[in-house]
Amino acid sequence: MFDYLIIGSGFAGSVIAERIANKLNKKILIIEKRNHIGGNCYDFKDESGIIVHKYGPHLFHTDYKDVWDYLSNFTEWEIYHHKVLAFIDGKKVPIPFNFNTLHKIFPSELAKRLENKLLENYQYNSKVPILELKKSSDKDLKFLADYIYEKIFANYTAKQWGMKPEEIDSEVTARVPVFIGKDDRYFNDKYQGVPKYGYTKLFEKMLNNKNIKIMLNTDFREVIKVDLDSKKIYFFNQEFKGKLIFTGMIDEFFDYKFGRLPYRSLDLQFNVIEKEYFQEAAVVNYPNNYDFTRITEFKHIHLTNTEKTIILKEYPKAYNPETDIPYYPIFTKENQESYSKYKDLANNFGNVIFLGRLAEYRYYDMDDVVKKALEVFEEKVR
Ligand code: UDP
């Protein structure tokens, strides 16, 4: 009855479902554990009209024109360039750390000297990861690197990952580099915005196709059995001969055969505040104070004319499989080695495709997932 089974309806599952349905005209069943589509991108309008991201802030940004054009088939965009402030020594300053931050924190003479030093050593408008800057032998740059490391990265990373910045893959802290210039934006990508009517509407449009059926509230293990020896897939106890696309946790798919892969989770605490605005920007990070890492105020993302506002505090924590959502794979060498055992196993399952943040155990951004799903469709499905 179905040609394809897809587990999960986040970007990975939904993009590939849409491609198969529209380009190949084949029948697809999406099996989704939650009571809604969209994965962690899911958003909803609260009664006052504010669009809330249920699983934390999702700001779309990409340099891939093909990804932007593809998604534009399903949504109009609200142009939005994300800005983040960090609360450092009693002041809210822009991050990524840039020349504006420098001048907000240090006395003007010192700031000017540091700015000149940065310009002597790095290209204007380039990005320097903090762990790179820390290697500098110049006395002034070393001072600056230590300052940024201590005030912005060390404690935030301890809260977020339970680790020091050097203990996690350098790609993680490189996501928020020191910026050699005056651009205050969190991302410099060519295309930035949020879906005008929210992500959920985008997903609804993507999946609105007679070839796509969606089964919500269903853990895939209720309907699918994987025989690890024969490598056969059973769907409602019948052998399934089509292709399975799996976007959940790869360790779960293989019944934790090599043990559990570590993930990091979050407690999300939403508050309604009876005033027009709570803070100056969509996101304020608190590297050194409190147990939460950041506060998001959704009204800044989709401008909304309301008397009240909604904020979200994120409290990072260890992942408890019984109760928590696995928001982040933990990017360390050791964990990559554990993952590679699962990947080897996955390579022997010719009729299963593993796709997305959890199935590939990668710290993908939304645009990376869309890009990958489009590529996988062309290379492995078509
Ligand atoms: N980071 C930090 N201080 C900050 C912002 C980021 O130390 O103020 C580090 C931290 O390790 C974090 C990583 O940079 O996990 C990536 O940050 P990003 O904002 O990209 O995280 P996400 O939005 O994916 O949670």
mmCIF file of C-alpha atoms and ligand atoms in Angstrom:
data_model
loop_
_atom_site.group_PDB
_atom_site.id
_atom_site.type_symbol
_atom_site.label_atom_id
_atom_site.label_comp_id
_atom_site.label_asym_id
_atom_site.label_seq_id
_atom_site.Cartn_x
_atom_site.Cartn_y
_atom_site.Cartn_z
ATOM 1 C CA MET A 1 0.000 0.000 0.000
ATOM 2 C CA PHE A 2 2.858 2.388 0.822
ATOM 3 C CA ASP A 3 6.042 2.672 -1.225
ATOM 4 C CA TYR A 4 7.917 4.568 1.471
ATOM 5 C CA LEU A 5 7.729 4.695 5.250
ATOM 6 C CA ILE A 6 9.210 7.784 6.855
ATOM 7 C CA ILE A 7 9.851 8.009 10.569
ATOM 8 C CA GLY A 8 9.655 11.576 11.832
ATOM 9 C CA SER A 9 8.147 14.737 10.360
ATOM 10 C CA GLY A 10 10.832 17.357 11.026
ATOM 11 C CA PHE A 11 12.679 18.930 8.120
ATOM 12 C CA ALA A 12 14.481 15.689 7.214
ATOM 13 C CA GLY A 13 11.319 13.571 6.968
ATOM 14 C CA SER A 14 9.082 16.267 5.527
ATOM 15 C CA VAL A 15 11.393 17.431 2.731
ATOM 16 C CA ILE A 16 12.016 13.919 1.519
ATOM 17 C CA ALA A 17 8.299 13.056 1.773
ATOM 18 C CA GLU A 18 7.417 16.129 -0.267
ATOM 19 C CA ARG A 19 9.986 15.283 -2.972
ATOM 20 C CA ILE A 20 8.882 11.673 -3.259
ATOM 21 C CA ALA A 21 5.204 12.607 -3.342
ATOM 22 C CA ASN A 22 5.552 15.370 -5.925
ATOM 23 C CA LYS A 23 8.405 14.150 -8.090
ATOM 24 C CA LEU A 24 7.895 10.384 -8.024
ATOM 25 C CA ASN A 25 4.161 10.278 -7.386
ATOM 26 C CA LYS A 26 4.650 7.434 -4.883
ATOM 27 C CA LYS A 27 2.742 6.723 -1.687
ATOM 28 C CA ILE A 28 4.225 7.594 1.648
ATOM 29 C CA LEU A 29 3.320 7.041 5.248
ATOM 30 C CA ILE A 30 4.926 9.317 7.823
ATOM 31 C CA ILE A 31 4.989 7.900 11.327
ATOM 32 C CA GLU A 32 5.339 10.606 13.962
ATOM 33 C CA LYS A 33 5.646 10.067 17.695
ATOM 34 C CA ARG A 34 4.304 13.466 18.694
ATOM 35 C CA ASN A 35 0.807 14.842 18.283
ATOM 36 C CA HIS A 36 1.991 17.323 15.664
ATOM 37 C CA ILE A 37 4.219 17.622 12.586
ATOM 38 C CA GLY A 38 7.372 19.739 12.188
ATOM 39 C CA GLY A 39 9.669 18.165 14.771
ATOM 40 C CA ASN A 40 11.454 20.727 16.910
ATOM 41 C CA CYS A 41 10.593 23.485 14.443
ATOM 42 C CA TYR A 42 6.944 23.280 15.476
ATOM 43 C CA ASP A 43 5.419 26.625 16.402
ATOM 44 C CA PHE A 44 1.947 27.861 17.278
ATOM 45 C CA LYS A 45 0.099 31.126 17.767
ATOM 46 C CA ASP A 46 -0.786 31.744 21.363
ATOM 47 C CA GLU A 47 -4.158 33.347 22.149
ATOM 48 C CA SER A 48 -2.705 36.858 21.986
ATOM 49 C CA GLY A 49 -1.330 36.245 18.477
ATOM 50 C CA ILE A 50 2.345 35.783 19.358
ATOM 51 C CA ILE A 51 4.033 32.974 17.405
ATOM 52 C CA VAL A 52 5.834 30.749 19.924
ATOM 53 C CA HIS A 53 8.527 28.198 19.029
ATOM 54 C CA LYS A 54 7.570 25.291 21.243
ATOM 55 C CA TYR A 55 11.033 23.697 21.247
ATOM 56 C CA GLY A 56 13.173 26.821 21.429
ATOM 57 C CA PRO A 57 14.110 29.577 18.992
ATOM 58 C CA HIS A 58 14.493 28.634 15.325
ATOM 59 C CA LEU A 59 15.927 31.333 13.099
ATOM 60 C CA PHE A 60 16.320 30.391 9.498
ATOM 61 C CA HIS A 61 19.530 31.390 7.740
ATOM 62 C CA THR A 62 21.354 29.952 4.754
ATOM 63 C CA ASP A 63 23.873 30.642 2.042
ATOM 64 C CA TYR A 64 22.333 27.919 -0.123
ATOM 65 C CA LYS A 65 20.195 29.607 -2.744
ATOM 66 C CA ASP A 66 18.695 26.265 -3.764
ATOM 67 C CA VAL A 67 17.521 25.614 -0.183
ATOM 68 C CA TRP A 68 16.019 29.082 0.159
ATOM 69 C CA ASP A 69 14.281 28.797 -3.233
ATOM 70 C CA TYR A 70 12.998 25.332 -2.434
ATOM 71 C CA LEU A 71 11.447 26.380 0.887
ATOM 72 C CA SER A 72 10.016 29.488 -0.749
ATOM 73 C CA ASN A 73 7.631 27.143 -2.570
ATOM 74 C CA PHE A 74 5.900 26.575 0.747
ATOM 75 C CA THR A 75 6.087 29.899 2.526
ATOM 76 C CA GLU A 76 6.505 33.607 2.207
ATOM 77 C CA TRP A 77 9.232 34.991 4.423
ATOM 78 C CA GLU A 78 9.369 37.613 7.077
ATOM 79 C CA ILE A 79 12.789 39.181 6.640
ATOM 80 C CA TYR A 80 14.486 38.824 10.008
ATOM 81 C CA HIS A 81 18.182 39.207 10.823
ATOM 82 C CA HIS A 82 18.838 37.620 14.177
ATOM 83 C CA LYS A 83 20.586 39.682 16.844
ATOM 84 C CA VAL A 84 21.770 38.409 20.186
ATOM 85 C CA LEU A 85 23.004 40.294 23.224
ATOM 86 C CA ALA A 86 25.076 38.785 26.005
ATOM 87 C CA PHE A 87 24.875 39.939 29.600
ATOM 88 C CA ILE A 88 28.529 40.517 30.541
ATOM 89 C CA ASP A 89 29.699 42.355 33.641
ATOM 90 C CA GLY A 90 26.339 44.041 34.087
ATOM 91 C CA LYS A 91 26.011 45.201 30.465
ATOM 92 C CA LYS A 92 24.168 43.789 27.490
ATOM 93 C CA VAL A 93 26.595 43.661 24.580
ATOM 94 C CA PRO A 94 26.269 42.298 21.033
ATOM 95 C CA ILE A 95 27.511 38.817 20.165
ATOM 96 C CA PRO A 96 29.190 37.340 18.200
ATOM 97 C CA PHE A 97 31.903 39.434 19.802
ATOM 98 C CA ASN A 98 32.736 42.183 17.274
ATOM 99 C CA PHE A 99 34.156 45.718 17.196
ATOM 100 C CA ASN A 100 30.951 47.165 18.638
ATOM 101 C CA THR A 101 31.251 44.763 21.573
ATOM 102 C CA LEU A 102 34.869 45.767 22.035
ATOM 103 C CA HIS A 103 33.951 49.452 22.307
ATOM 104 C CA LYS A 104 31.017 48.753 24.647
ATOM 105 C CA ILE A 105 33.198 46.823 27.083
ATOM 106 C CA PHE A 106 36.630 48.473 27.119
ATOM 107 C CA PRO A 107 37.740 52.093 27.578
ATOM 108 C CA SER A 108 38.069 53.720 24.171
ATOM 109 C CA GLU A 109 41.870 53.819 24.005
ATOM 110 C CA LEU A 110 42.243 50.147 24.860
ATOM 111 C CA ALA A 111 39.365 49.213 22.529
ATOM 112 C CA LYS A 112 41.017 51.073 19.662
ATOM 113 C CA ARG A 113 44.354 49.359 20.312
ATOM 114 C CA LEU A 114 42.732 45.912 20.374
ATOM 115 C CA GLU A 115 40.774 46.710 17.230
ATOM 116 C CA ASN A 116 43.979 47.698 15.426
ATOM 117 C CA LYS A 117 45.693 44.534 16.620
ATOM 118 C CA LEU A 118 42.840 42.423 15.290
ATOM 119 C CA LEU A 119 42.993 44.225 11.954
ATOM 120 C CA GLU A 120 46.757 43.729 11.718
ATOM 121 C CA ASN A 121 46.349 39.999 12.230
ATOM 122 C CA TYR A 122 43.064 39.109 10.561
ATOM 123 C CA GLN A 123 41.124 40.145 7.499
ATOM 124 C CA TYR A 124 38.356 42.695 7.868
ATOM 125 C CA ASN A 125 34.936 40.993 8.021
ATOM 126 C CA SER A 126 36.433 37.573 8.728
ATOM 127 C CA LYS A 127 35.492 35.169 11.510
ATOM 128 C CA VAL A 128 37.944 33.818 14.055
ATOM 129 C CA PRO A 129 36.909 30.951 16.337
ATOM 130 C CA ILE A 130 37.699 31.692 19.983
ATOM 131 C CA LEU A 131 39.925 28.617 20.279
ATOM 132 C CA GLU A 132 41.981 29.983 17.362
ATOM 133 C CA LEU A 133 42.263 33.450 18.845
ATOM 134 C CA LYS A 134 43.418 31.886 22.104
ATOM 135 C CA LYS A 135 46.500 30.520 20.326
ATOM 136 C CA SER A 136 47.683 34.032 19.546
ATOM 137 C CA SER A 137 51.149 34.905 20.855
ATOM 138 C CA ASP A 138 50.563 38.661 20.764
ATOM 139 C CA LYS A 139 50.148 39.990 24.305
ATOM 140 C CA ASP A 140 47.120 42.180 23.539
ATOM 141 C CA LEU A 141 45.347 39.541 21.503
ATOM 142 C CA LYS A 142 46.030 36.936 24.161
ATOM 143 C CA PHE A 143 44.499 39.265 26.750
ATOM 144 C CA LEU A 144 41.437 39.767 24.544
ATOM 145 C CA ALA A 145 41.089 36.058 23.773
ATOM 146 C CA ASP A 146 41.261 35.146 27.461
ATOM 147 C CA TYR A 147 38.680 37.787 28.273
ATOM 148 C CA ILE A 148 36.230 36.566 25.606
ATOM 149 C CA TYR A 149 36.881 32.948 26.518
ATOM 150 C CA GLU A 150 36.185 33.547 30.200
ATOM 151 C CA LYS A 151 33.250 35.935 29.867
ATOM 152 C CA ILE A 152 31.407 34.457 26.902
ATOM 153 C CA PHE A 153 32.405 30.842 26.324
ATOM 154 C CA ALA A 154 33.654 29.067 29.432
ATOM 155 C CA ASN A 155 30.586 29.232 31.647
ATOM 156 C CA TYR A 156 28.004 29.138 28.872
ATOM 157 C CA THR A 157 29.610 25.978 27.487
ATOM 158 C CA ALA A 158 29.803 24.461 30.965
ATOM 159 C CA LYS A 159 26.058 25.007 31.350
ATOM 160 C CA GLN A 160 25.144 23.969 27.826
ATOM 161 C CA TRP A 161 27.335 20.885 27.486
ATOM 162 C CA GLY A 162 28.700 20.177 30.959
ATOM 163 C CA MET A 163 32.163 20.579 29.402
ATOM 164 C CA LYS A 164 34.976 23.014 28.756
ATOM 165 C CA PRO A 165 35.150 24.586 25.272
ATOM 166 C CA GLU A 166 38.279 22.521 24.457
ATOM 167 C CA GLU A 167 36.539 19.275 25.395
ATOM 168 C CA ILE A 168 33.881 19.582 22.733
ATOM 169 C CA ASP A 169 34.556 19.561 18.975
ATOM 170 C CA SER A 170 35.923 22.940 17.900
ATOM 171 C CA GLU A 171 33.066 23.257 15.393
ATOM 172 C CA VAL A 172 30.665 23.869 18.252
ATOM 173 C CA THR A 173 32.184 27.067 19.630
ATOM 174 C CA ALA A 174 33.201 28.093 16.100
ATOM 175 C CA ARG A 175 29.472 28.538 15.426
ATOM 176 C CA VAL A 176 29.778 31.805 17.349
ATOM 177 C CA PRO A 177 33.146 33.202 16.197
ATOM 178 C CA VAL A 178 34.827 36.476 17.051
ATOM 179 C CA PHE A 179 33.886 38.790 14.198
ATOM 180 C CA ILE A 180 36.584 41.086 12.799
ATOM 181 C CA GLY A 181 34.284 43.941 11.884
ATOM 182 C CA LYS A 182 31.139 45.753 12.892
ATOM 183 C CA ASP A 183 28.421 43.336 11.782
ATOM 184 C CA ASP A 184 26.269 42.748 14.865
ATOM 185 C CA ARG A 185 24.158 39.996 13.387
ATOM 186 C CA TYR A 186 24.288 36.468 14.775
ATOM 187 C CA PHE A 187 24.503 35.061 11.248
ATOM 188 C CA ASN A 188 26.010 36.575 8.110
ATOM 189 C CA ASP A 189 24.250 34.300 5.626
ATOM 190 C CA LYS A 190 22.879 35.735 2.439
ATOM 191 C CA TYR A 191 19.316 34.556 3.132
ATOM 192 C CA GLN A 192 17.763 35.092 6.560
ATOM 193 C CA GLY A 193 14.195 35.113 7.778
ATOM 194 C CA VAL A 194 11.345 33.258 9.392
ATOM 195 C CA PRO A 195 8.368 31.710 7.610
ATOM 196 C CA LYS A 196 5.805 34.508 7.519
ATOM 197 C CA TYR A 197 3.010 32.435 9.081
ATOM 198 C CA GLY A 198 5.303 30.200 11.131
ATOM 199 C CA TYR A 199 7.090 26.905 10.556
ATOM 200 C CA THR A 200 4.046 24.726 11.204
ATOM 201 C CA LYS A 201 2.186 26.324 8.309
ATOM 202 C CA LEU A 202 5.218 25.724 6.087
ATOM 203 C CA PHE A 203 5.241 22.037 7.036
ATOM 204 C CA GLU A 204 1.480 21.736 6.504
ATOM 205 C CA LYS A 205 1.859 23.093 3.010
ATOM 206 C CA MET A 206 4.804 20.810 2.302
ATOM 207 C CA LEU A 207 2.928 17.705 3.405
ATOM 208 C CA ASN A 208 -0.453 18.586 1.946
ATOM 209 C CA ASN A 209 -0.450 15.960 -0.786
ATOM 210 C CA LYS A 210 -2.735 13.065 -1.556
ATOM 211 C CA ASN A 211 0.277 10.752 -1.676
ATOM 212 C CA ILE A 212 1.248 11.527 1.916
ATOM 213 C CA LYS A 213 -0.513 10.049 4.933
ATOM 214 C CA ILE A 214 0.544 10.967 8.438
ATOM 215 C CA MET A 215 0.146 8.801 11.502
ATOM 216 C CA LEU A 216 0.579 10.990 14.595
ATOM 217 C CA ASN A 217 0.974 9.845 18.206
ATOM 218 C CA THR A 218 2.765 6.689 17.091
ATOM 219 C CA ASP A 219 6.142 5.478 18.229
ATOM 220 C CA PHE A 220 7.607 3.683 15.190
ATOM 221 C CA ARG A 221 8.317 0.620 17.357
ATOM 222 C CA GLU A 222 4.567 0.076 17.740
ATOM 223 C CA VAL A 223 4.185 -0.622 14.038
ATOM 224 C CA ILE A 224 7.641 -1.462 12.713
ATOM 225 C CA LYS A 225 9.949 -4.307 13.682
ATOM 226 C CA VAL A 226 13.546 -4.369 12.546
ATOM 227 C CA ASP A 227 15.199 -7.783 12.241
ATOM 228 C CA LEU A 228 18.853 -6.963 12.731
ATOM 229 C CA ASP A 229 20.018 -10.388 11.494
ATOM 230 C CA SER A 230 18.028 -10.763 8.302
ATOM 231 C CA LYS A 231 17.947 -6.956 7.870
ATOM 232 C CA LYS A 232 14.269 -7.181 7.062
ATOM 233 C CA ILE A 233 11.709 -4.587 8.059
ATOM 234 C CA TYR A 234 8.246 -5.622 9.214
ATOM 235 C CA PHE A 235 5.347 -3.209 9.083
ATOM 236 C CA PHE A 236 2.310 -4.410 11.044
ATOM 237 C CA ASN A 237 3.998 -7.834 11.066
ATOM 238 C CA GLN A 238 4.239 -8.023 7.285
ATOM 239 C CA GLU A 239 7.535 -7.766 5.511
ATOM 240 C CA PHE A 240 7.912 -4.257 4.091
ATOM 241 C CA LYS A 241 9.615 -4.300 0.703
ATOM 242 C CA GLY A 242 9.715 -0.546 0.101
ATOM 243 C CA LYS A 243 12.211 1.969 1.425
ATOM 244 C CA LEU A 244 12.305 3.182 4.991
ATOM 245 C CA ILE A 245 13.601 6.657 5.792
ATOM 246 C CA PHE A 246 14.500 6.998 9.414
ATOM 247 C CA THR A 247 15.040 10.420 11.016
ATOM 248 C CA GLY A 248 14.972 9.427 14.708
ATOM 249 C CA MET A 249 17.881 8.463 16.961
ATOM 250 C CA ILE A 250 20.085 5.934 15.197
ATOM 251 C CA ASP A 251 20.933 4.162 18.472
ATOM 252 C CA GLU A 252 17.244 3.633 19.135
ATOM 253 C CA PHE A 253 16.722 2.174 15.652
ATOM 254 C CA PHE A 254 19.341 -0.471 16.426
ATOM 255 C CA ASP A 255 17.905 -1.109 19.866
ATOM 256 C CA TYR A 256 21.011 0.366 21.555
ATOM 257 C CA LYS A 257 23.098 -2.565 20.369
ATOM 258 C CA PHE A 258 26.335 -0.631 21.049
ATOM 259 C CA GLY A 259 24.981 1.316 24.008
ATOM 260 C CA ARG A 260 23.277 4.678 24.125
ATOM 261 C CA LEU A 261 24.699 7.658 22.262
ATOM 262 C CA PRO A 262 24.861 10.696 24.550
ATOM 263 C CA TYR A 263 22.586 13.661 23.950
ATOM 264 C CA ARG A 264 22.057 16.942 25.709
ATOM 265 C CA SER A 265 18.602 18.075 26.693
ATOM 266 C CA LEU A 266 16.872 21.252 27.857
ATOM 267 C CA ASP A 267 14.177 22.264 30.282
ATOM 268 C CA LEU A 268 12.194 24.981 28.598
ATOM 269 C CA GLN A 269 10.401 27.414 30.854
ATOM 270 C CA PHE A 270 7.879 29.736 29.209
ATOM 271 C CA ASN A 271 6.476 32.798 30.944
ATOM 272 C CA VAL A 272 3.790 35.253 29.963
ATOM 273 C CA ILE A 273 4.719 38.744 31.106
ATOM 274 C CA GLU A 274 2.144 41.479 31.423
ATOM 275 C CA LYS A 275 4.088 44.191 29.678
ATOM 276 C CA GLU A 276 4.709 45.140 26.092
ATOM 277 C CA TYR A 277 8.361 44.106 25.917
ATOM 278 C CA PHE A 278 10.658 42.262 28.308
ATOM 279 C CA GLN A 279 14.101 42.776 26.715
ATOM 280 C CA GLU A 280 15.879 44.646 23.924
ATOM 281 C CA ALA A 281 16.453 41.769 21.497
ATOM 282 C CA ALA A 282 14.987 38.413 20.508
ATOM 283 C CA VAL A 283 17.669 36.574 22.465
ATOM 284 C CA VAL A 284 19.784 37.596 25.436
ATOM 285 C CA ASN A 285 22.477 35.148 26.546
ATOM 286 C CA TYR A 286 23.522 34.871 30.183
ATOM 287 C CA PRO A 287 26.900 33.111 30.053
ATOM 288 C CA ASN A 288 27.899 33.773 33.664
ATOM 289 C CA ASN A 289 24.731 34.259 35.650
ATOM 290 C CA TYR A 290 21.764 32.027 36.492
ATOM 291 C CA ASP A 291 21.243 28.374 35.546
ATOM 292 C CA PHE A 292 19.642 29.161 32.199
ATOM 293 C CA THR A 293 21.757 29.978 29.146
ATOM 294 C CA ARG A 294 19.476 32.397 27.344
ATOM 295 C CA ILE A 295 16.122 34.148 27.246
ATOM 296 C CA THR A 296 14.163 34.373 24.006
ATOM 297 C CA GLU A 297 11.371 36.895 23.532
ATOM 298 C CA PHE A 298 9.287 35.746 20.589
ATOM 299 C CA LYS A 299 7.665 39.092 19.759
ATOM 300 C CA HIS A 300 10.984 40.320 18.389
ATOM 301 C CA ILE A 301 11.027 37.514 15.832
ATOM 302 C CA HIS A 302 7.528 37.973 14.444
ATOM 303 C CA LEU A 303 6.656 41.565 15.320
ATOM 304 C CA THR A 304 3.299 41.446 17.093
ATOM 305 C CA ASN A 305 1.229 44.269 18.462
ATOM 306 C CA THR A 306 0.155 42.939 21.873
ATOM 307 C CA GLU A 307 0.064 44.270 25.412
ATOM 308 C CA LYS A 308 1.795 41.235 26.838
ATOM 309 C CA THR A 309 4.857 39.280 25.845
ATOM 310 C CA ILE A 310 6.109 35.679 26.029
ATOM 311 C CA ILE A 311 9.618 34.695 27.043
ATOM 312 C CA LEU A 312 11.473 31.410 27.181
ATOM 313 C CA LYS A 313 14.333 30.449 29.480
ATOM 314 C CA GLU A 314 16.491 27.446 28.474
ATOM 315 C CA TYR A 315 17.963 25.292 31.222
ATOM 316 C CA PRO A 316 20.391 22.748 29.733
ATOM 317 C CA LYS A 317 20.634 19.338 31.358
ATOM 318 C CA ALA A 318 21.736 15.757 30.880
ATOM 319 C CA TYR A 319 19.399 13.731 28.683
ATOM 320 C CA ASN A 320 17.159 11.289 30.498
ATOM 321 C CA PRO A 321 15.733 8.844 27.923
ATOM 322 C CA GLU A 322 12.567 8.293 29.963
ATOM 323 C CA THR A 323 11.487 11.901 30.164
ATOM 324 C CA ASP A 324 13.550 14.180 27.932
ATOM 325 C CA ILE A 325 13.902 15.317 24.335
ATOM 326 C CA PRO A 326 17.348 14.647 22.774
ATOM 327 C CA TYR A 327 17.896 18.188 21.494
ATOM 328 C CA TYR A 328 21.629 18.018 20.786
ATOM 329 C CA PRO A 329 24.024 15.199 19.843
ATOM 330 C CA ILE A 330 27.191 15.795 21.881
ATOM 331 C CA PHE A 331 29.987 16.404 19.433
ATOM 332 C CA THR A 332 33.142 14.786 20.879
ATOM 333 C CA LYS A 333 35.697 12.432 19.341
ATOM 334 C CA GLU A 334 34.666 9.603 21.620
ATOM 335 C CA ASN A 335 30.975 9.968 20.751
ATOM 336 C CA GLN A 336 31.770 10.117 17.048
ATOM 337 C CA GLU A 337 33.540 6.791 17.403
ATOM 338 C CA SER A 338 30.496 5.257 19.103
ATOM 339 C CA TYR A 339 28.302 6.693 16.364
ATOM 340 C CA SER A 340 30.533 5.260 13.643
ATOM 341 C CA LYS A 341 29.720 1.735 14.866
ATOM 342 C CA TYR A 342 26.058 2.436 14.274
ATOM 343 C CA LYS A 343 26.867 4.011 10.939
ATOM 344 C CA ASP A 344 28.712 0.858 9.818
ATOM 345 C CA LEU A 345 25.666 -1.166 10.750
ATOM 346 C CA ALA A 346 23.420 1.290 8.922
ATOM 347 C CA ASN A 347 25.516 0.923 5.757
ATOM 348 C CA ASN A 348 24.465 -2.726 5.610
ATOM 349 C CA PHE A 349 20.794 -1.830 5.579
ATOM 350 C CA GLY A 350 20.346 -1.097 1.904
ATOM 351 C CA ASN A 351 16.649 -0.321 2.135
ATOM 352 C CA VAL A 352 16.907 2.125 5.057
ATOM 353 C CA ILE A 353 18.099 5.719 4.738
ATOM 354 C CA PHE A 354 19.244 7.510 7.897
ATOM 355 C CA LEU A 355 18.759 11.241 7.660
ATOM 356 C CA GLY A 356 18.879 14.255 9.957
ATOM 357 C CA ARG A 357 20.311 15.499 13.229
ATOM 358 C CA LEU A 358 19.436 12.427 15.277
ATOM 359 C CA ALA A 359 19.893 9.747 12.630
ATOM 360 C CA GLU A 360 23.295 11.091 11.536
ATOM 361 C CA TYR A 361 24.287 12.265 15.019
ATOM 362 C CA ARG A 362 25.276 15.684 13.628
ATOM 363 C CA TYR A 363 24.789 19.224 14.918
ATOM 364 C CA TYR A 364 22.938 20.215 11.745
ATOM 365 C CA ASP A 365 21.254 23.557 11.283
ATOM 366 C CA MET A 366 17.869 23.615 9.583
ATOM 367 C CA ASP A 367 19.315 24.571 6.201
ATOM 368 C CA ASP A 368 21.908 21.765 6.395
ATOM 369 C CA VAL A 369 19.127 19.254 6.914
ATOM 370 C CA VAL A 370 17.079 20.572 3.998
ATOM 371 C CA LYS A 371 20.179 20.558 1.792
ATOM 372 C CA LYS A 372 21.030 17.003 2.811
ATOM 373 C CA ALA A 373 17.462 15.776 2.303
ATOM 374 C CA LEU A 374 17.381 17.263 -1.212
ATOM 375 C CA GLU A 375 20.714 15.594 -2.026
ATOM 376 C CA VAL A 376 19.677 12.244 -0.602
ATOM 377 C CA PHE A 377 16.499 12.386 -2.639
ATOM 378 C CA GLU A 378 18.480 12.932 -5.838
ATOM 379 C CA GLU A 379 21.203 10.395 -5.073
ATOM 380 C CA LYS A 380 19.528 7.586 -3.163
ATOM 381 C CA VAL A 381 15.790 7.769 -3.746
ATOM 382 C CA ARG A 382 15.168 8.925 -7.260
HETATM 383 N N1 UDP B 1 28.428 29.727 23.038
HETATM 384 C C1 UDP B 1 28.940 30.293 24.185
HETATM 385 N N2 UDP B 1 28.459 31.504 24.607
HETATM 386 C C2 UDP B 1 27.485 32.171 23.950
HETATM 387 C C3 UDP B 1 26.956 31.600 22.784
HETATM 388 C C4 UDP B 1 27.452 30.370 22.355
HETATM 389 O O1 UDP B 1 29.799 29.701 24.825
HETATM 390 O O2 UDP B 1 27.080 33.260 24.405
HETATM 391 C C5 UDP B 1 28.974 28.422 22.598
HETATM 392 C C6 UDP B 1 28.300 27.281 23.351
HETATM 393 O O3 UDP B 1 29.216 26.221 23.499
HETATM 394 C C7 UDP B 1 27.177 26.932 22.408
HETATM 395 C C8 UDP B 1 27.855 27.070 21.055
HETATM 396 O O4 UDP B 1 28.703 28.209 21.223
HETATM 397 O O5 UDP B 1 26.684 25.628 22.633
HETATM 398 C C9 UDP B 1 26.944 27.228 19.883
HETATM 399 O O6 UDP B 1 26.036 28.275 20.121
HETATM 400 P P1 UDP B 1 24.684 28.444 19.294
HETATM 401 O O7 UDP B 1 24.078 29.751 19.669
HETATM 402 O O8 UDP B 1 24.976 28.200 17.862
HETATM 403 O O9 UDP B 1 23.807 27.239 19.872
HETATM 404 P P2 UDP B 1 22.303 26.747 19.550
HETATM 405 O O10 UDP B 1 21.507 27.946 19.138
HETATM 406 O O11 UDP B 1 22.428 25.688 18.494
HETATM 407 O O12 UDP B 1 21.863 26.176 20.866
#
